[in-house]
PDB file of C-alpha atoms in Angstrom:
ATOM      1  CA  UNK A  91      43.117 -55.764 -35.149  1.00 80.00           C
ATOM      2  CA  UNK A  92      40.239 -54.942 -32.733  1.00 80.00           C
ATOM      3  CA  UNK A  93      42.640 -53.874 -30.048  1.00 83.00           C
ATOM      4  CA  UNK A  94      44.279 -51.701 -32.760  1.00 81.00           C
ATOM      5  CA  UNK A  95      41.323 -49.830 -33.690  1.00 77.00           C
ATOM      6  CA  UNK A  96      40.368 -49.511 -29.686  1.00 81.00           C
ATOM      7  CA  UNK A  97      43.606 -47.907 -29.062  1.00 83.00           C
ATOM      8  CA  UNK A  98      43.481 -45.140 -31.989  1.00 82.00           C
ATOM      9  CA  UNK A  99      40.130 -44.463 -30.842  1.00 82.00           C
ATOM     10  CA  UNK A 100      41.896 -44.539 -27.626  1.00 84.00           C
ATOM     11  CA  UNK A 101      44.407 -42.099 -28.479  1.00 86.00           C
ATOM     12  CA  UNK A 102      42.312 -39.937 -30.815  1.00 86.00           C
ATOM     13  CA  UNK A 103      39.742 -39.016 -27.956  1.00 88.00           C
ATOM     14  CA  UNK A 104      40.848 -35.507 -26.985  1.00 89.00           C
ATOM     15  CA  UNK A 105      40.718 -34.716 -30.855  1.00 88.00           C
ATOM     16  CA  UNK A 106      37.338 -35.889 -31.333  1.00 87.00           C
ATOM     17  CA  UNK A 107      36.252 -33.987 -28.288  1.00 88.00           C
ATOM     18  CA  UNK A 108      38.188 -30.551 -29.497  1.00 91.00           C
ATOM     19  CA  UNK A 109      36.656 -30.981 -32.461  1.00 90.00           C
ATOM     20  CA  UNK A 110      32.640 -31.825 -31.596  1.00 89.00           C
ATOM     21  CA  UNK A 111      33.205 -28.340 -28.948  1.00 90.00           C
ATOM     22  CA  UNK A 112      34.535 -26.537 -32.030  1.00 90.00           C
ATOM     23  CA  UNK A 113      31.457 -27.480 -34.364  1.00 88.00           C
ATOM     24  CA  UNK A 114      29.097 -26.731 -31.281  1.00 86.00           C
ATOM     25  CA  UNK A 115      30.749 -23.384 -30.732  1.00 86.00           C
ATOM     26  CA  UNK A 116      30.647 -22.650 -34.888  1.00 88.00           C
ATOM     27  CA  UNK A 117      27.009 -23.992 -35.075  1.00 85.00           C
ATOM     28  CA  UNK A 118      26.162 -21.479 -32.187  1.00 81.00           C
ATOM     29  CA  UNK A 119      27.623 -18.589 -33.419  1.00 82.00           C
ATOM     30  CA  UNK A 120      26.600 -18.917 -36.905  1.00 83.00           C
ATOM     31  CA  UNK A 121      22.993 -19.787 -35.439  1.00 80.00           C
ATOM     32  CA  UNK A 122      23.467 -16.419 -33.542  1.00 77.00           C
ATOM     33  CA  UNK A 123      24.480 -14.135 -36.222  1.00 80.00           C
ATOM     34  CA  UNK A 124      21.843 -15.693 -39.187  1.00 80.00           C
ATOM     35  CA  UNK A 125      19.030 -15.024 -36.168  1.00 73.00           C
ATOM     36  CA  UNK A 126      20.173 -11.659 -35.585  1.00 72.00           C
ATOM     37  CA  UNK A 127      20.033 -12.364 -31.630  1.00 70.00           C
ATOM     38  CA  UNK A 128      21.600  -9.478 -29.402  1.00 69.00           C
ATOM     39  CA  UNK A 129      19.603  -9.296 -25.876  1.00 64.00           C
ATOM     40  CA  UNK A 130      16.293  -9.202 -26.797  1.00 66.00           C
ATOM     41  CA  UNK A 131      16.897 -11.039 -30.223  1.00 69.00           C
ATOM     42  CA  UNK A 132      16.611  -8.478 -33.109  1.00 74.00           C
ATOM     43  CA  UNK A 133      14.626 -11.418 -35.453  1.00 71.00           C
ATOM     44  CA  UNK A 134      12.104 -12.301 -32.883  1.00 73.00           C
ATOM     45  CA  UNK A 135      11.574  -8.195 -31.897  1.00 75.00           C
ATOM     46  CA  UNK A 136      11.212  -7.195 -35.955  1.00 77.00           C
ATOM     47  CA  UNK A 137       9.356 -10.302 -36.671  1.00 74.00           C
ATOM     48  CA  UNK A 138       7.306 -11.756 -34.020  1.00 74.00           C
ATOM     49  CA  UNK A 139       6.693  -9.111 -31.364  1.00 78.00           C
ATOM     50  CA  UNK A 140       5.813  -6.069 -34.068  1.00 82.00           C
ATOM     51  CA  UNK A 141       3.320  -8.818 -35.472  1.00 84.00           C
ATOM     52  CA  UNK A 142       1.771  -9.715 -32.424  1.00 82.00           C
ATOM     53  CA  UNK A 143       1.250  -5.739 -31.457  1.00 83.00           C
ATOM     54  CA  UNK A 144      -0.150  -4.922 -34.725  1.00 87.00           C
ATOM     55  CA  UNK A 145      -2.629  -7.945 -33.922  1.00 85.00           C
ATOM     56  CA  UNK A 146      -3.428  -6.550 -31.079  1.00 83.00           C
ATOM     57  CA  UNK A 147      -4.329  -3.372 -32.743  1.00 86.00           C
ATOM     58  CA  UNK A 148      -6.488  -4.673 -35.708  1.00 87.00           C
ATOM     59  CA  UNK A 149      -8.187  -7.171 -33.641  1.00 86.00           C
ATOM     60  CA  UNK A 150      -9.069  -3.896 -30.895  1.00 84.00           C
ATOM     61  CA  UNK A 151     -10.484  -1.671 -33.933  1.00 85.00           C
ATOM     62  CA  UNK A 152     -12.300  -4.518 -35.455  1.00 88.00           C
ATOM     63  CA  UNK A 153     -14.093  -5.207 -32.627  1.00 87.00           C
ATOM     64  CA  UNK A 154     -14.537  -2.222 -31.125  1.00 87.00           C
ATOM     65  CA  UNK A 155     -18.156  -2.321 -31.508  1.00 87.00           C
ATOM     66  CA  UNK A 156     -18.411  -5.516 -29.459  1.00 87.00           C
ATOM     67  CA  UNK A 157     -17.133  -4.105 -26.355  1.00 85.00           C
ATOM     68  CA  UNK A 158     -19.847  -1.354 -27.149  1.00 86.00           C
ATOM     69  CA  UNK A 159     -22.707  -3.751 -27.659  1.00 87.00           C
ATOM     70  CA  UNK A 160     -21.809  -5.767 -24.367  1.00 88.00           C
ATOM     71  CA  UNK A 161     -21.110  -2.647 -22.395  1.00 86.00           C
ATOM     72  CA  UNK A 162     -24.494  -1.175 -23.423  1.00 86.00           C
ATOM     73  CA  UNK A 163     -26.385  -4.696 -22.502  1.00 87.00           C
ATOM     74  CA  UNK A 164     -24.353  -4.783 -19.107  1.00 87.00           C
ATOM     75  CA  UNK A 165     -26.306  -1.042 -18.777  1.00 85.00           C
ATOM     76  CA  UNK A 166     -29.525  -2.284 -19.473  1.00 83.00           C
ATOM     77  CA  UNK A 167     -29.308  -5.254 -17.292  1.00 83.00           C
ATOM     78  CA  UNK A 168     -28.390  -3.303 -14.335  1.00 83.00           C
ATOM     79  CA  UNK A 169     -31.113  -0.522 -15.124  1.00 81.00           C
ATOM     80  CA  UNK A 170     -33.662  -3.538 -15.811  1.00 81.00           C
ATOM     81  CA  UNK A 171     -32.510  -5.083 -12.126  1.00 81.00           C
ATOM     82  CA  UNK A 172     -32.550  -2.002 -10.345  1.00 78.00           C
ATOM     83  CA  UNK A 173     -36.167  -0.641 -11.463  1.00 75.00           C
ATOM     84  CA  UNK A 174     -37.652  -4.495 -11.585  1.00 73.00           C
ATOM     85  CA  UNK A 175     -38.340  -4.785 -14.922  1.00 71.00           C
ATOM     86  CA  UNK A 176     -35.991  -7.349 -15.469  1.00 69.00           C
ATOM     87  CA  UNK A 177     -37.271  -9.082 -19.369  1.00 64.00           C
ATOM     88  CA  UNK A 178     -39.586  -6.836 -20.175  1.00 64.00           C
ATOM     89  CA  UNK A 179     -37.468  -4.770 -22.471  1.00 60.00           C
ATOM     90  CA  UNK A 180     -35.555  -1.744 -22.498  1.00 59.00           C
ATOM     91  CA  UNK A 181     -36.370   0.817 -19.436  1.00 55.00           C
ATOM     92  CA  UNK A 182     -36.291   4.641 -19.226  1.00 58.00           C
ATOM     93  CA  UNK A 183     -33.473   5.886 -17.570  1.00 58.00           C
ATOM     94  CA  UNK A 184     -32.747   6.241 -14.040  1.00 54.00           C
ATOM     95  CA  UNK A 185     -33.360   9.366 -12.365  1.00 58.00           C
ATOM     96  CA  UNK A 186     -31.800   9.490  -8.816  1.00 56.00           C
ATOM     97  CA  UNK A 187     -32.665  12.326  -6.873  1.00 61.00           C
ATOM     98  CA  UNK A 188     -30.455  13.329  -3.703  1.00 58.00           C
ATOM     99  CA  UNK A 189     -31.961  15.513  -1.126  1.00 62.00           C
ATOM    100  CA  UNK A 190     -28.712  18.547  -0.890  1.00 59.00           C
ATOM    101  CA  UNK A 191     -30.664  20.603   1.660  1.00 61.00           C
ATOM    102  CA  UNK A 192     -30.186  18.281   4.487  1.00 63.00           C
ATOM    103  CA  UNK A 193     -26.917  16.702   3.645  1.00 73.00           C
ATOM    104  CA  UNK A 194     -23.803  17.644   4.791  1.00 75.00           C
ATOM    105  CA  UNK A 195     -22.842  19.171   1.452  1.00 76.00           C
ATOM    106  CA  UNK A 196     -25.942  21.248   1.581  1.00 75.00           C
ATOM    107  CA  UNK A 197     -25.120  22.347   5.329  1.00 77.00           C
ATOM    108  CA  UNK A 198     -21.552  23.292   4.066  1.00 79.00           C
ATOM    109  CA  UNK A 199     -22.578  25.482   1.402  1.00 79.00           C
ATOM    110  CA  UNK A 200     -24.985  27.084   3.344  1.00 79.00           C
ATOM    111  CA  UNK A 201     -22.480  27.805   5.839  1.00 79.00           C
ATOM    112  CA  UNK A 202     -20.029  28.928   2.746  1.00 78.00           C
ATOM    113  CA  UNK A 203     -22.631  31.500   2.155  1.00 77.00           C
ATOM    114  CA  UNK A 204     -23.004  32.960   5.364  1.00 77.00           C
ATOM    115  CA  UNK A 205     -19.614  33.648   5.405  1.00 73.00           C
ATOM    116  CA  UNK A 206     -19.404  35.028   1.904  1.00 72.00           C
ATOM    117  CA  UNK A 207     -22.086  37.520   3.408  1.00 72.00           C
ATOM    118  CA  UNK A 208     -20.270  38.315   6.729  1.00 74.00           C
ATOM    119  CA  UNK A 209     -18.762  41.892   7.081  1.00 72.00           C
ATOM    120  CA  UNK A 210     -15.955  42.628  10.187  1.00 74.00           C
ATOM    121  CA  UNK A 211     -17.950  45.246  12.571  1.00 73.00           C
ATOM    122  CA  UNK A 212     -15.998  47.513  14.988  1.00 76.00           C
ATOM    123  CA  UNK A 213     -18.348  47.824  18.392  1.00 80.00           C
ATOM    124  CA  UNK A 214     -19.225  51.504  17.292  1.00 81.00           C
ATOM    125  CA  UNK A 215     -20.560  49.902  14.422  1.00 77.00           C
ATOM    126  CA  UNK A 216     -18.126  51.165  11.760  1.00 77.00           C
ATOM    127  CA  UNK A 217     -17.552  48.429   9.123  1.00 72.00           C
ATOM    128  CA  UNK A 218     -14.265  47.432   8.509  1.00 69.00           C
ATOM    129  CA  UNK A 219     -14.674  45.038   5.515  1.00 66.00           C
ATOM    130  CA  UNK A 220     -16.383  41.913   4.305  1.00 61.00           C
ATOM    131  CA  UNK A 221     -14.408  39.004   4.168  1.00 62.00           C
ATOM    132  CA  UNK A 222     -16.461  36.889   1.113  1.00 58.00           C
ATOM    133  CA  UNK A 223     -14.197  37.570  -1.571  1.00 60.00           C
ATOM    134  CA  UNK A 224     -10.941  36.796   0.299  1.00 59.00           C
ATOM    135  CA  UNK A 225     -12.540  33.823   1.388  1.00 57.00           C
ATOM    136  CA  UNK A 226     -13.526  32.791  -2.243  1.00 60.00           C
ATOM    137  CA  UNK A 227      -9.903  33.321  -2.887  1.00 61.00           C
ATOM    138  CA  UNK A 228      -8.689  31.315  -0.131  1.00 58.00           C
ATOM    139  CA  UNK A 229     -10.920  28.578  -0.520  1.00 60.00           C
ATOM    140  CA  UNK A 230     -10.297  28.881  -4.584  1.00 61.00           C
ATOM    141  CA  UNK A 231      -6.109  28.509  -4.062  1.00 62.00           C
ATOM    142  CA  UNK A 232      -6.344  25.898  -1.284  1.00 59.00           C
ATOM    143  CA  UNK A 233      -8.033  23.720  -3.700  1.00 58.00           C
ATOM    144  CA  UNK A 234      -6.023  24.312  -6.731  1.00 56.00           C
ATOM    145  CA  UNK A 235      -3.057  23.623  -4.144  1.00 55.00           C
ATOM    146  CA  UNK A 236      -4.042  20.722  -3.147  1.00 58.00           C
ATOM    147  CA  UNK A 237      -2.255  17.672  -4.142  1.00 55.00           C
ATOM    148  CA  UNK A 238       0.044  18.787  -6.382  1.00 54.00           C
ATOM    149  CA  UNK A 239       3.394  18.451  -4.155  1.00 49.00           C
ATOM    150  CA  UNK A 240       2.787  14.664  -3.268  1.00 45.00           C
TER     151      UNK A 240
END
């Protein structure tokens, strides 16, 4: 009797096995369709991912005020370091002072207005033109110009 039941098992092998891939493709597909999935899986997209971005959002405007309290601490610290009045409460602002005269940016606007005021001589001394305002408008293009055909 044994070796009768080992040989129908025996002989029924490929059936089982035809029918386990069948259930495991049926199982799959029905999994597939009840879960909406298409690449990215429509379920997951319309359930999970528009949660997690609304979360997102609520937990930024909640908090908002947070990142505005730590921000403003992270000022006075710096403020409190810099003038050395670090614990002793809040400070007056900063006032940094930079000396324009003798910096380069002072030296090229000075030199931006002696051009401004140059006029084109002929050696009899007849004036020809000044050259300020087309220098304005040079200046004034080139920098409007600049950058925008990177």
């Amino acid at each position: 009797m044994a070796l009768g039941v080992a040989s129908g098992i025996t002989a029924g092998q490929g059936d089982a096995v035809t029918a386990m891939r069948n259930l495991v493709y049926a199982v799959n597909l029905e999994a597939k369709k009840v879960a909406d999935i298409n690449s990215p899986s429509r379920l997951f997209r319309d359930t999970v991912g528009r949660s997690i971005a609304e979360g997102v959002a609520v937990g930024i405007e909640e908090d908002t005020e947070l990142a505005v309290a730590s921000a403003r601490n992270m000022i006075t610290d710096i403020q409190q370091a810099v003038s050395g009045t670090k614990g002793q409460g809040s400070v007056p602002a900063l006032k940094i002072e930079h000396d324009v005269q003798n910096s380069l940016i002072g030296q090229m606007k000075d030199m931006i207005d002696t051009i401004k005021n140059m006029n084109i001589v002929l050696e009899s001394g007849a004036l020809v033109g000044g050259i300020g305002n087309q220098m304005d408008g040079f200046l004034g293009n080139r920098t409007g110009y600049t950058g925008r055909y990177r």
